[in-house]
Amino acid sequence: MRKAVETAAQVCPVEVAVAVLGGTWKLTIVKYLLEGTLRFGELGRLLPLAGARTLTRQLRELEEDGVVDRKVFAQVPPKVEYSLTALGRSLENIVADLDRWGTNYASAAAQLGERAQQKSG
Amino acid sequence: MRKAVETAAQVCPVEVAVAVLGGTWKLTIVKYLLEGTLRFGELGRLLPLAGARTLTRQLRELEEDGVVDRKVFAQVPPKVEYSLTALGRSLENIVADLDRWGTNYASAAAQLGERAQQKSG
DNA sequence: CAGTATCCTCCGGGATACTG
DNA sequence: CAGTATCCCGGAGGATACTG
């Protein structure tokens, strides 16, 4: 259990959830993996803005937190497959809800933004 | 719209959700506000680990992102009330799900931890 | 009471170069 | 292909002192 998660556990269960899932790219990774196993390079192409080092770390943390499973094939060229654990799959509804909320938020925020512009402009 | 949120919007709706809700304390604040309006000091007492400066910033960001509403009473001693906007209230189910997931995670992680201990110890 | 101002530290995340 | 090593920067979050 990572330190951030332990601290969160002292506070509130929802805080635990954000400690595990809150990193940049993490929930998007989970969202993609919900559709099936992916190799490292495939994830990289799906997330063009994420660097290899960052992507690696996010995946390692998700692995350490028991959300994703990492399978290394001992071959040349190397091949590593990422998939969700049962814990990861249990996020399906939450991810779908957050996706809807985020979509809705984007349009709502666009209107907030317009009003803010009228205030300041 | 905060920069972090804008960046997230370029990536995926779920990333937007974590950009808005991902800060330390934020979802816990929302969880408490779902039960009713709270004053600044009350939130502070509910979150003893959060400093005043941090709490203030989280609340301001939530306000800027249209999740919470801040109402200042022009009186001495000062009084400020925080409540959820419609956007904030729309998080009710998500917060409940994350709370359940976090609770379940804590017990599942305890067992992962035991196994990890057996590996490394 | 509800903050602000100032300073500080830690670490997430990115850029680049290199490797088994 | 799937990383690691190294360096760097910005920003989140905390401690303390002060204020309208």
PDB file of C-alpha atoms (C1' of nucleotides) in Angstrom:
ATOM      1  CA  MET A   1       0.000   0.000   0.000  1.00  0.00           C
ATOM      2  CA  ARG A   2       1.542   3.281  -1.097  1.00  0.00           C
ATOM      3  CA  LYS A   3       2.089   6.049   1.413  1.00  0.00           C
ATOM      4  CA  ALA A   4      -0.413   8.355  -0.236  1.00  0.00           C
ATOM      5  CA  VAL A   5      -3.038   5.629   0.008  1.00  0.00           C
ATOM      6  CA  GLU A   6      -2.274   4.994   3.653  1.00  0.00           C
ATOM      7  CA  THR A   7      -2.629   8.649   4.503  1.00  0.00           C
ATOM      8  CA  ALA A   8      -5.902   8.772   2.605  1.00  0.00           C
ATOM      9  CA  ALA A   9      -7.143   5.779   4.551  1.00  0.00           C
ATOM     10  CA  GLN A  10      -6.808   7.817   7.765  1.00  0.00           C
ATOM     11  CA  VAL A  11      -9.246  10.343   6.345  1.00  0.00           C
ATOM     12  CA  CYS A  12     -12.074   8.863   4.311  1.00  0.00           C
ATOM     13  CA  PRO A  13     -12.760   6.027   1.865  1.00  0.00           C
ATOM     14  CA  VAL A  14     -13.359   8.423  -1.006  1.00  0.00           C
ATOM     15  CA  GLU A  15      -9.922   9.827  -0.333  1.00  0.00           C
ATOM     16  CA  VAL A  16      -8.517   6.331  -0.744  1.00  0.00           C
ATOM     17  CA  ALA A  17     -10.160   6.086  -4.137  1.00  0.00           C
ATOM     18  CA  VAL A  18      -8.599   9.326  -5.348  1.00  0.00           C
ATOM     19  CA  ALA A  19      -5.234   8.322  -3.925  1.00  0.00           C
ATOM     20  CA  VAL A  20      -5.339   5.130  -5.995  1.00  0.00           C
ATOM     21  CA  LEU A  21      -6.954   6.542  -9.120  1.00  0.00           C
ATOM     22  CA  GLY A  22      -6.074  10.211  -8.965  1.00  0.00           C
ATOM     23  CA  GLY A  23      -2.838  10.303 -10.919  1.00  0.00           C
ATOM     24  CA  THR A  24      -2.722  11.819 -14.380  1.00  0.00           C
ATOM     25  CA  TRP A  25      -3.650   9.173 -17.000  1.00  0.00           C
ATOM     26  CA  LYS A  26      -4.548   6.516 -14.454  1.00  0.00           C
ATOM     27  CA  LEU A  27      -8.297   6.502 -14.894  1.00  0.00           C
ATOM     28  CA  THR A  28      -7.896   6.839 -18.638  1.00  0.00           C
ATOM     29  CA  ILE A  29      -5.619   3.821 -18.613  1.00  0.00           C
ATOM     30  CA  VAL A  30      -8.244   1.907 -16.656  1.00  0.00           C
ATOM     31  CA  LYS A  31     -10.904   3.028 -19.096  1.00  0.00           C
ATOM     32  CA  TYR A  32      -8.934   1.650 -22.038  1.00  0.00           C
ATOM     33  CA  LEU A  33      -8.063  -1.569 -20.241  1.00  0.00           C
ATOM     34  CA  LEU A  34     -11.739  -2.137 -19.532  1.00  0.00           C
ATOM     35  CA  GLU A  35     -12.043  -2.768 -23.263  1.00  0.00           C
ATOM     36  CA  GLY A  36      -9.282  -5.342 -23.274  1.00  0.00           C
ATOM     37  CA  THR A  37      -5.648  -6.186 -22.663  1.00  0.00           C
ATOM     38  CA  LEU A  38      -3.122  -3.764 -24.113  1.00  0.00           C
ATOM     39  CA  ARG A  39       0.610  -3.745 -24.661  1.00  0.00           C
ATOM     40  CA  PHE A  40       2.813  -0.946 -23.376  1.00  0.00           C
ATOM     41  CA  GLY A  41       3.274   0.543 -26.821  1.00  0.00           C
ATOM     42  CA  GLU A  42      -0.423   0.435 -27.564  1.00  0.00           C
ATOM     43  CA  LEU A  43      -1.171   2.377 -24.402  1.00  0.00           C
ATOM     44  CA  GLY A  44       1.530   4.839 -25.381  1.00  0.00           C
ATOM     45  CA  ARG A  45      -0.125   5.411 -28.746  1.00  0.00           C
ATOM     46  CA  LEU A  46      -3.506   5.790 -27.062  1.00  0.00           C
ATOM     47  CA  LEU A  47      -2.011   8.444 -24.752  1.00  0.00           C
ATOM     48  CA  PRO A  48       0.259  10.496 -27.001  1.00  0.00           C
ATOM     49  CA  LEU A  49       0.699  13.202 -24.355  1.00  0.00           C
ATOM     50  CA  ALA A  50       2.146  10.819 -21.778  1.00  0.00           C
ATOM     51  CA  GLY A  51       5.892  10.184 -21.796  1.00  0.00           C
ATOM     52  CA  ALA A  52       7.253   6.645 -21.478  1.00  0.00           C
ATOM     53  CA  ARG A  53       8.679   7.268 -18.042  1.00  0.00           C
ATOM     54  CA  THR A  54       5.431   8.691 -16.730  1.00  0.00           C
ATOM     55  CA  LEU A  55       3.359   5.964 -18.322  1.00  0.00           C
ATOM     56  CA  THR A  56       5.613   3.340 -16.781  1.00  0.00           C
ATOM     57  CA  ARG A  57       5.281   4.828 -13.349  1.00  0.00           C
ATOM     58  CA  GLN A  58       1.513   5.134 -13.504  1.00  0.00           C
ATOM     59  CA  LEU A  59       1.255   1.528 -14.579  1.00  0.00           C
ATOM     60  CA  ARG A  60       3.594   0.384 -11.828  1.00  0.00           C
ATOM     61  CA  GLU A  61       1.571   2.217  -9.222  1.00  0.00           C
ATOM     62  CA  LEU A  62      -1.658   0.782 -10.539  1.00  0.00           C
ATOM     63  CA  GLU A  63       0.000  -2.621 -10.400  1.00  0.00           C
ATOM     64  CA  GLU A  64       1.255  -2.021  -6.860  1.00  0.00           C
ATOM     65  CA  ASP A  65      -2.233  -0.943  -5.857  1.00  0.00           C
ATOM     66  CA  GLY A  66      -3.699  -4.133  -7.296  1.00  0.00           C
ATOM     67  CA  VAL A  67      -5.695  -2.498 -10.068  1.00  0.00           C
ATOM     68  CA  VAL A  68      -3.784  -3.704 -13.113  1.00  0.00           C
ATOM     69  CA  ASP A  69      -1.950  -6.901 -13.911  1.00  0.00           C
ATOM     70  CA  ARG A  70       1.390  -6.876 -15.743  1.00  0.00           C
ATOM     71  CA  LYS A  71       2.451  -9.856 -17.784  1.00  0.00           C
ATOM     72  CA  VAL A  72       5.970 -10.013 -19.192  1.00  0.00           C
ATOM     73  CA  PHE A  73       6.733 -12.342 -22.084  1.00  0.00           C
ATOM     74  CA  ALA A  74      10.341 -13.560 -22.050  1.00  0.00           C
ATOM     75  CA  GLN A  75      11.068 -13.070 -25.721  1.00  0.00           C
ATOM     76  CA  VAL A  76      12.823 -10.833 -28.216  1.00  0.00           C
ATOM     77  CA  PRO A  77      11.553  -8.311 -28.997  1.00  0.00           C
ATOM     78  CA  PRO A  78      10.090  -7.805 -25.518  1.00  0.00           C
ATOM     79  CA  LYS A  79       6.377  -7.897 -24.989  1.00  0.00           C
ATOM     80  CA  VAL A  80       4.443  -6.761 -21.945  1.00  0.00           C
ATOM     81  CA  GLU A  81       0.705  -6.956 -21.596  1.00  0.00           C
ATOM     82  CA  TYR A  82      -1.420  -4.961 -19.207  1.00  0.00           C
ATOM     83  CA  SER A  83      -4.867  -5.984 -18.076  1.00  0.00           C
ATOM     84  CA  LEU A  84      -7.218  -5.270 -15.196  1.00  0.00           C
ATOM     85  CA  THR A  85      -7.442  -7.276 -12.024  1.00  0.00           C
ATOM     86  CA  ALA A  86     -10.826  -8.032 -10.473  1.00  0.00           C
ATOM     87  CA  LEU A  87     -10.359  -4.883  -8.408  1.00  0.00           C
ATOM     88  CA  GLY A  88      -9.732  -2.941 -11.587  1.00  0.00           C
ATOM     89  CA  ARG A  89     -12.756  -4.413 -13.330  1.00  0.00           C
ATOM     90  CA  SER A  90     -14.896  -3.415 -10.369  1.00  0.00           C
ATOM     91  CA  LEU A  91     -14.306   0.179 -11.465  1.00  0.00           C
ATOM     92  CA  GLU A  92     -16.383  -0.249 -14.607  1.00  0.00           C
ATOM     93  CA  ASN A  93     -19.478   1.590 -13.410  1.00  0.00           C
ATOM     94  CA  ILE A  94     -17.507   4.304 -11.669  1.00  0.00           C
ATOM     95  CA  VAL A  95     -15.420   4.964 -14.770  1.00  0.00           C
ATOM     96  CA  ALA A  96     -18.546   5.120 -16.896  1.00  0.00           C
ATOM     97  CA  ASP A  97     -20.165   7.563 -14.453  1.00  0.00           C
ATOM     98  CA  LEU A  98     -17.078   9.743 -14.286  1.00  0.00           C
ATOM     99  CA  ASP A  99     -16.882   9.718 -18.039  1.00  0.00           C
ATOM    100  CA  ARG A 100     -20.466  10.933 -18.273  1.00  0.00           C
ATOM    101  CA  TRP A 101     -19.886  13.497 -15.547  1.00  0.00           C
ATOM    102  CA  GLY A 102     -16.736  14.759 -17.231  1.00  0.00           C
ATOM    103  CA  THR A 103     -18.531  15.054 -20.551  1.00  0.00           C
ATOM    104  CA  ASN A 104     -21.393  16.910 -18.967  1.00  0.00           C
ATOM    105  CA  TYR A 105     -18.945  19.057 -17.028  1.00  0.00           C
ATOM    106  CA  ALA A 106     -17.137  20.123 -20.171  1.00  0.00           C
ATOM    107  CA  SER A 107     -20.312  21.576 -21.672  1.00  0.00           C
ATOM    108  CA  ALA A 108     -21.493  23.069 -18.375  1.00  0.00           C
ATOM    109  CA  ALA A 109     -18.063  24.626 -17.807  1.00  0.00           C
ATOM    110  CA  ALA A 110     -18.152  26.095 -21.287  1.00  0.00           C
ATOM    111  CA  GLN A 111     -21.210  28.083 -20.210  1.00  0.00           C
ATOM    112  CA  LEU A 112     -19.675  29.008 -16.860  1.00  0.00           C
ATOM    113  CA  GLY A 113     -16.691  30.185 -18.868  1.00  0.00           C
ATOM    114  CA  GLU A 114     -18.875  32.354 -21.073  1.00  0.00           C
ATOM    115  CA  ARG A 115     -20.418  33.993 -18.034  1.00  0.00           C
ATOM    116  CA  ALA A 116     -17.001  34.477 -16.454  1.00  0.00           C
ATOM    117  CA  GLN A 117     -15.862  36.122 -19.673  1.00  0.00           C
ATOM    118  CA  GLN A 118     -18.815  38.488 -19.551  1.00  0.00           C
ATOM    119  CA  LYS A 119     -17.924  39.388 -15.950  1.00  0.00           C
ATOM    120  CA  SER A 120     -14.235  39.991 -16.602  1.00  0.00           C
ATOM    121  CA  GLY A 121     -14.519  41.152 -20.195  1.00  0.00           C
TER     122      GLY A 121
ATOM    123  CA  MET B   1     -11.675  26.685 -16.379  1.00  0.00           C
ATOM    124  CA  ARG B   2      -8.397  25.882 -14.670  1.00  0.00           C
ATOM    125  CA  LYS B   3      -5.386  24.948 -16.737  1.00  0.00           C
ATOM    126  CA  ALA B   4      -5.263  21.420 -15.375  1.00  0.00           C
ATOM    127  CA  VAL B   5      -8.881  20.936 -16.378  1.00  0.00           C
ATOM    128  CA  GLU B   6      -8.284  22.293 -19.853  1.00  0.00           C
ATOM    129  CA  THR B   7      -5.370  19.950 -20.387  1.00  0.00           C
ATOM    130  CA  ALA B   8      -7.469  17.048 -19.158  1.00  0.00           C
ATOM    131  CA  ALA B   9     -10.204  18.001 -21.599  1.00  0.00           C
ATOM    132  CA  GLN B  10      -7.754  17.408 -24.447  1.00  0.00           C
ATOM    133  CA  VAL B  11      -7.378  13.820 -23.288  1.00  0.00           C
ATOM    134  CA  CYS B  12     -10.549  12.220 -21.999  1.00  0.00           C
ATOM    135  CA  PRO B  13     -13.690  13.076 -20.023  1.00  0.00           C
ATOM    136  CA  VAL B  14     -12.643  10.890 -17.113  1.00  0.00           C
ATOM    137  CA  GLU B  15      -9.444  12.906 -16.958  1.00  0.00           C
ATOM    138  CA  VAL B  16     -11.550  16.040 -16.631  1.00  0.00           C
ATOM    139  CA  ALA B  17     -13.326  14.521 -13.670  1.00  0.00           C
ATOM    140  CA  VAL B  18     -10.074  13.750 -11.869  1.00  0.00           C
ATOM    141  CA  ALA B  19      -8.714  17.197 -12.701  1.00  0.00           C
ATOM    142  CA  VAL B  20     -11.727  18.778 -11.024  1.00  0.00           C
ATOM    143  CA  LEU B  21     -12.104  16.332  -8.142  1.00  0.00           C
ATOM    144  CA  GLY B  22      -8.626  14.886  -7.776  1.00  0.00           C
ATOM    145  CA  GLY B  23      -7.102  17.230  -5.230  1.00  0.00           C
ATOM    146  CA  THR B  24      -6.508  16.104  -1.676  1.00  0.00           C
ATOM    147  CA  TRP B  25      -9.646  16.653   0.450  1.00  0.00           C
ATOM    148  CA  LYS B  26     -11.803  17.748  -2.469  1.00  0.00           C
ATOM    149  CA  LEU B  27     -14.019  14.707  -2.752  1.00  0.00           C
ATOM    150  CA  THR B  28     -14.255  14.460   1.006  1.00  0.00           C
ATOM    151  CA  ILE B  29     -15.368  18.086   1.113  1.00  0.00           C
ATOM    152  CA  VAL B  30     -18.019  17.284  -1.480  1.00  0.00           C
ATOM    153  CA  LYS B  31     -19.090  14.259   0.504  1.00  0.00           C
ATOM    154  CA  TYR B  32     -19.650  16.372   3.612  1.00  0.00           C
ATOM    155  CA  LEU B  33     -21.395  19.134   1.702  1.00  0.00           C
ATOM    156  CA  LEU B  34     -23.791  16.593   0.250  1.00  0.00           C
ATOM    157  CA  GLU B  35     -25.192  16.369   3.771  1.00  0.00           C
ATOM    158  CA  GLY B  36     -25.695  20.090   4.058  1.00  0.00           C
ATOM    159  CA  THR B  37     -24.225  23.568   4.050  1.00  0.00           C
ATOM    160  CA  LEU B  38     -21.112  24.044   6.196  1.00  0.00           C
ATOM    161  CA  ARG B  39     -19.110  26.966   7.446  1.00  0.00           C
ATOM    162  CA  PHE B  40     -15.382  27.206   6.902  1.00  0.00           C
ATOM    163  CA  GLY B  41     -14.559  26.391  10.492  1.00  0.00           C
ATOM    164  CA  GLU B  42     -16.884  23.402  10.513  1.00  0.00           C
ATOM    165  CA  LEU B  43     -15.148  21.958   7.478  1.00  0.00           C
ATOM    166  CA  GLY B  44     -11.832  22.582   9.183  1.00  0.00           C
ATOM    167  CA  ARG B  45     -12.936  20.612  12.215  1.00  0.00           C
ATOM    168  CA  LEU B  46     -14.234  17.839   9.967  1.00  0.00           C
ATOM    169  CA  LEU B  47     -10.812  17.686   8.260  1.00  0.00           C
ATOM    170  CA  PRO B  48      -8.306  18.082  11.084  1.00  0.00           C
ATOM    171  CA  LEU B  49      -5.380  17.094   8.854  1.00  0.00           C
ATOM    172  CA  ALA B  50      -5.988  19.890   6.376  1.00  0.00           C
ATOM    173  CA  GLY B  51      -4.408  23.271   7.062  1.00  0.00           C
ATOM    174  CA  ALA B  52      -6.411  26.470   6.644  1.00  0.00           C
ATOM    175  CA  ARG B  53      -4.421  27.570   3.621  1.00  0.00           C
ATOM    176  CA  THR B  54      -4.869  24.246   1.863  1.00  0.00           C
ATOM    177  CA  LEU B  55      -8.538  24.047   2.748  1.00  0.00           C
ATOM    178  CA  THR B  56      -9.082  27.547   1.413  1.00  0.00           C
ATOM    179  CA  ARG B  57      -7.398  26.742  -1.862  1.00  0.00           C
ATOM    180  CA  GLN B  58      -9.317  23.521  -2.385  1.00  0.00           C
ATOM    181  CA  LEU B  59     -12.564  25.342  -1.750  1.00  0.00           C
ATOM    182  CA  ARG B  60     -11.632  28.147  -4.105  1.00  0.00           C
ATOM    183  CA  GLU B  61     -10.791  25.696  -6.849  1.00  0.00           C
ATOM    184  CA  LEU B  62     -14.017  23.834  -6.322  1.00  0.00           C
ATOM    185  CA  GLU B  63     -15.779  27.169  -6.490  1.00  0.00           C
ATOM    186  CA  GLU B  64     -13.923  28.180  -9.640  1.00  0.00           C
ATOM    187  CA  ASP B  65     -14.831  24.842 -11.170  1.00  0.00           C
ATOM    188  CA  GLY B  66     -18.483  25.404 -10.379  1.00  0.00           C
ATOM    189  CA  VAL B  67     -18.839  22.568  -7.877  1.00  0.00           C
ATOM    190  CA  VAL B  68     -19.330  24.537  -4.664  1.00  0.00           C
ATOM    191  CA  ASP B  69     -20.992  27.809  -3.873  1.00  0.00           C
ATOM    192  CA  ARG B  70     -19.450  30.296  -1.437  1.00  0.00           C
ATOM    193  CA  LYS B  71     -21.632  32.699   0.434  1.00  0.00           C
ATOM    194  CA  VAL B  72     -20.058  35.481   2.470  1.00  0.00           C
ATOM    195  CA  PHE B  73     -22.047  37.192   5.217  1.00  0.00           C
ATOM    196  CA  ALA B  74     -20.977  40.807   5.730  1.00  0.00           C
ATOM    197  CA  GLN B  75     -20.896  40.758   9.506  1.00  0.00           C
ATOM    198  CA  VAL B  76     -18.587  40.616  12.501  1.00  0.00           C
ATOM    199  CA  PRO B  77     -17.459  38.041  13.298  1.00  0.00           C
ATOM    200  CA  PRO B  78     -17.207  36.896   9.677  1.00  0.00           C
ATOM    201  CA  LYS B  79     -19.265  34.011   8.449  1.00  0.00           C
ATOM    202  CA  VAL B  80     -18.845  32.080   5.220  1.00  0.00           C
ATOM    203  CA  GLU B  81     -21.033  29.227   4.140  1.00  0.00           C
ATOM    204  CA  TYR B  82     -20.170  26.587   1.612  1.00  0.00           C
ATOM    205  CA  SER B  83     -22.716  24.532  -0.259  1.00  0.00           C
ATOM    206  CA  LEU B  84     -22.914  22.486  -3.434  1.00  0.00           C
ATOM    207  CA  THR B  85     -24.028  23.800  -6.777  1.00  0.00           C
ATOM    208  CA  ALA B  86     -26.249  21.676  -9.010  1.00  0.00           C
ATOM    209  CA  LEU B  87     -23.068  20.398 -10.620  1.00  0.00           C
ATOM    210  CA  GLY B  88     -21.760  19.450  -7.207  1.00  0.00           C
ATOM    211  CA  ARG B  89     -24.991  17.723  -6.230  1.00  0.00           C
ATOM    212  CA  SER B  90     -24.807  15.708  -9.444  1.00  0.00           C
ATOM    213  CA  LEU B  91     -21.827  13.953  -7.892  1.00  0.00           C
ATOM    214  CA  GLU B  92     -23.938  12.232  -5.267  1.00  0.00           C
ATOM    215  CA  ASN B  93     -23.973   8.789  -6.848  1.00  0.00           C
ATOM    216  CA  ILE B  94     -20.342   8.941  -7.879  1.00  0.00           C
ATOM    217  CA  VAL B  95     -19.237   9.913  -4.399  1.00  0.00           C
ATOM    218  CA  ALA B  96     -21.298   7.101  -2.915  1.00  0.00           C
ATOM    219  CA  ASP B  97     -19.778   4.606  -5.372  1.00  0.00           C
ATOM    220  CA  LEU B  98     -16.248   5.823  -4.722  1.00  0.00           C
ATOM    221  CA  ASP B  99     -16.878   5.630  -1.014  1.00  0.00           C
ATOM    222  CA  ARG B 100     -17.973   2.013  -1.362  1.00  0.00           C
ATOM    223  CA  TRP B 101     -15.055   1.238  -3.667  1.00  0.00           C
ATOM    224  CA  GLY B 102     -12.577   2.855  -1.285  1.00  0.00           C
ATOM    225  CA  THR B 103     -13.987   0.913   1.631  1.00  0.00           C
ATOM    226  CA  ASN B 104     -13.807  -2.322  -0.295  1.00  0.00           C
ATOM    227  CA  TYR B 105     -10.337  -1.427  -1.509  1.00  0.00           C
ATOM    228  CA  ALA B 106      -9.064  -0.925   2.014  1.00  0.00           C
ATOM    229  CA  SER B 107      -9.967  -4.464   2.998  1.00  0.00           C
ATOM    230  CA  ALA B 108      -8.792  -5.960  -0.290  1.00  0.00           C
ATOM    231  CA  ALA B 109      -5.502  -4.065  -0.041  1.00  0.00           C
ATOM    232  CA  ALA B 110      -5.005  -5.354   3.462  1.00  0.00           C
ATOM    233  CA  GLN B 111      -4.914  -8.866   2.003  1.00  0.00           C
ATOM    234  CA  LEU B 112      -2.684  -7.814  -0.902  1.00  0.00           C
ATOM    235  CA  GLY B 113      -0.419  -6.342   1.744  1.00  0.00           C
ATOM    236  CA  GLU B 114      -0.276  -9.614   3.616  1.00  0.00           C
ATOM    237  CA  ARG B 115       0.727 -11.474   0.480  1.00  0.00           C
ATOM    238  CA  ALA B 116       3.313  -8.835  -0.388  1.00  0.00           C
ATOM    239  CA  GLN B 117       4.745  -9.269   3.099  1.00  0.00           C
ATOM    240  CA  GLN B 118       5.010 -13.010   2.552  1.00  0.00           C
ATOM    241  CA  LYS B 119       6.844 -12.405  -0.729  1.00  0.00           C
ATOM    242  CA  SER B 120       9.315  -9.877   0.643  1.00  0.00           C
ATOM    243  CA  GLY B 121       9.555 -11.242   4.151  1.00  0.00           C
TER     244      GLY B 121
ATOM    245  C1'  DC C   1     -14.065  33.760  12.264  1.00  0.00           C
ATOM    246  C1'  DA C   2     -12.136  33.275   7.981  1.00  0.00           C
ATOM    247  C1'  DG C   3      -9.015  33.947   5.912  1.00  0.00           C
ATOM    248  C1'  DT C   4      -3.766  36.040   3.676  1.00  0.00           C
ATOM    249  C1'  DA C   5       1.283  36.341   3.278  1.00  0.00           C
ATOM    250  C1'  DT C   6       5.450  34.170   3.242  1.00  0.00           C
ATOM    251  C1'  DC C   7       8.445  30.487   3.051  1.00  0.00           C
ATOM    252  C1'  DC C   8       9.567  25.712   2.431  1.00  0.00           C
ATOM    253  C1'  DT C   9       9.554  20.849   0.999  1.00  0.00           C
ATOM    254  C1'  DC C  10       8.225  17.006  -1.565  1.00  0.00           C
ATOM    255  C1'  DC C  11       7.048  14.681  -5.499  1.00  0.00           C
ATOM    256  C1'  DG C  12       4.437  14.229  -9.890  1.00  0.00           C
ATOM    257  C1'  DG C  13       5.384  14.655 -14.388  1.00  0.00           C
ATOM    258  C1'  DG C  14       8.237  15.894 -18.538  1.00  0.00           C
ATOM    259  C1'  DA C  15      12.777  15.846 -21.700  1.00  0.00           C
ATOM    260  C1'  DT C  16      16.566  13.552 -23.149  1.00  0.00           C
ATOM    261  C1'  DA C  17      19.762   9.909 -23.588  1.00  0.00           C
ATOM    262  C1'  DC C  18      20.746   5.246 -23.088  1.00  0.00           C
ATOM    263  C1'  DT C  19      19.937  -0.304 -22.733  1.00  0.00           C
ATOM    264  C1'  DG C  20      18.700  -5.491 -22.546  1.00  0.00           C
TER     265       DG C  20
ATOM    266  C1'  DC D   1       9.864  -3.168 -27.805  1.00  0.00           C
ATOM    267  C1'  DA D   2       9.760  -1.773 -23.258  1.00  0.00           C
ATOM    268  C1'  DG D   3      11.696   0.051 -20.592  1.00  0.00           C
ATOM    269  C1'  DT D   4      15.759   2.699 -17.141  1.00  0.00           C
ATOM    270  C1'  DA D   5      18.921   6.707 -15.727  1.00  0.00           C
ATOM    271  C1'  DT D   6      19.469  11.300 -15.049  1.00  0.00           C
ATOM    272  C1'  DC D   7      18.218  15.919 -14.644  1.00  0.00           C
ATOM    273  C1'  DC D   8      14.816  19.460 -14.247  1.00  0.00           C
ATOM    274  C1'  DC D   9      10.667  22.315 -13.227  1.00  0.00           C
ATOM    275  C1'  DG D  10       6.255  23.589 -11.457  1.00  0.00           C
ATOM    276  C1'  DG D  11       2.869  23.132  -8.460  1.00  0.00           C
ATOM    277  C1'  DA D  12       0.496  20.867  -4.481  1.00  0.00           C
ATOM    278  C1'  DG D  13       0.384  20.920   0.112  1.00  0.00           C
ATOM    279  C1'  DG D  14       2.180  22.125   4.877  1.00  0.00           C
ATOM    280  C1'  DA D  15       4.004  25.492   8.957  1.00  0.00           C
ATOM    281  C1'  DT D  16       4.006  29.742  10.883  1.00  0.00           C
ATOM    282  C1'  DA D  17       2.809  34.432  11.532  1.00  0.00           C
ATOM    283  C1'  DC D  18      -0.275  37.984  10.706  1.00  0.00           C
ATOM    284  C1'  DT D  19      -5.083  40.628   9.624  1.00  0.00           C
ATOM    285  C1'  DG D  20      -9.912  42.708   8.588  1.00  0.00           C
TER     286       DG D  20
END
